[in-house]
Amino acid sequence: MSNNKFKILLLEDEGNIRKLVATMLEASGYQVIEAATCEQGKTLYQSYMPDLVILDLGLPDKDGKHFLQFVRESAATPIIVLSARSEERDKVEALDLGANDYVTKPFGSAELLARVRSAIRSSHIRQSDTGKKTFKVQDLVVDFEARQVVLKNQEIKLTQTEYNIVAFLAQHCGKMMTYSAIIKAVWGEPPGEATIKKLQVNMANIRKKLGSRPGVSSYIMNELGVGYRMNGERDHD
Ligand code: CA
């Protein structure tokens, strides 16, 4: 790398928000490239090849989803979507189009920075872990060869389906996976009301087995109505 700062392309048309986010990211040591339209974003994306993109879905020239598809045609660059609370369906659609995560406006700086760190780190883990036989985060280990999940050195007894869900989330750690993405991967069927129920029941059992309690940060995060994310942050690297 010619410059050891991570480059973030910030695509947001509202000047005040853009300035605020840019200042915050720069204060945390990131290099920020700012764009206000989809077309400008595409040009800057191609010339800078950023490590991460923060993308507002409501852009003046084209829908942010258009930019998402443009990037995903050629690259797996992590993309965090910014969306308003009312755009639930847009969030799911953006995730299914390949966004890694989303943050709902209004958001706090700590929240956005945590998502940025997690998305950059996860994309590096994925690159360097390709073909790796285990996944580790804090006290949790997923052994893909033995099809085993170990927590604090103790094996967690999971059913085949439960294991398949955990392994799929681990392989995409740090990335918000929608219900439909998980269902397609685990059951090989299109999602419907019945399969979503099945997923939720399995998920509740997994979370219980992994010892998560409501309100306590856990390995698997649930975003109601959207999907699940395996925590990609490691305590010590
Ligand atoms: Ca906007």
PDB file of N, CA and C and ligand atoms in Angstrom, residues 12-14 56 58-59 105, ligand 1:
ATOM      1  N   GLU A  12     -22.782  10.640  -0.131  1.00  0.00           N
ATOM      2  CA  GLU A  12     -23.910  11.225   0.619  1.00  0.00           C
ATOM      3  C   GLU A  12     -24.176  12.612   0.067  1.00  0.00           C
ATOM      4  N   ASP A  13     -25.425  12.889  -0.316  1.00  0.00           N
ATOM      5  CA  ASP A  13     -25.707  14.185  -0.943  1.00  0.00           C
ATOM      6  C   ASP A  13     -25.982  15.304   0.057  1.00  0.00           C
ATOM      7  N   GLU A  14     -26.361  14.948   1.288  1.00  0.00           N
ATOM      8  CA  GLU A  14     -26.619  16.011   2.270  1.00  0.00           C
ATOM      9  C   GLU A  14     -25.297  16.508   2.840  1.00  0.00           C
ATOM     10  N   ASP A  56     -25.210   6.417   0.951  1.00  0.00           N
ATOM     11  CA  ASP A  56     -26.573   6.875   1.224  1.00  0.00           C
ATOM     12  C   ASP A  56     -27.457   6.345   0.096  1.00  0.00           C
ATOM     13  N   GLY A  58     -30.524   7.368  -0.736  1.00  0.00           N
ATOM     14  CA  GLY A  58     -31.284   8.416  -1.424  1.00  0.00           C
ATOM     15  C   GLY A  58     -30.363   9.451  -2.041  1.00  0.00           C
ATOM     16  N   LEU A  59     -29.963   9.224  -3.275  1.00  0.00           N
ATOM     17  CA  LEU A  59     -29.064  10.158  -3.971  1.00  0.00           C
ATOM     18  C   LEU A  59     -29.858  10.911  -5.033  1.00  0.00           C
ATOM     19  N   LYS A 105     -30.299   6.222   9.996  1.00  0.00           N
ATOM     20  CA  LYS A 105     -30.223   7.633  10.394  1.00  0.00           C
ATOM     21  C   LYS A 105     -31.348   7.942  11.377  1.00  0.00           C
TER      22      LYS A 105
HETATM   23 CA    CA B   1     -29.818  11.548   0.646  1.00  0.00          CA
END
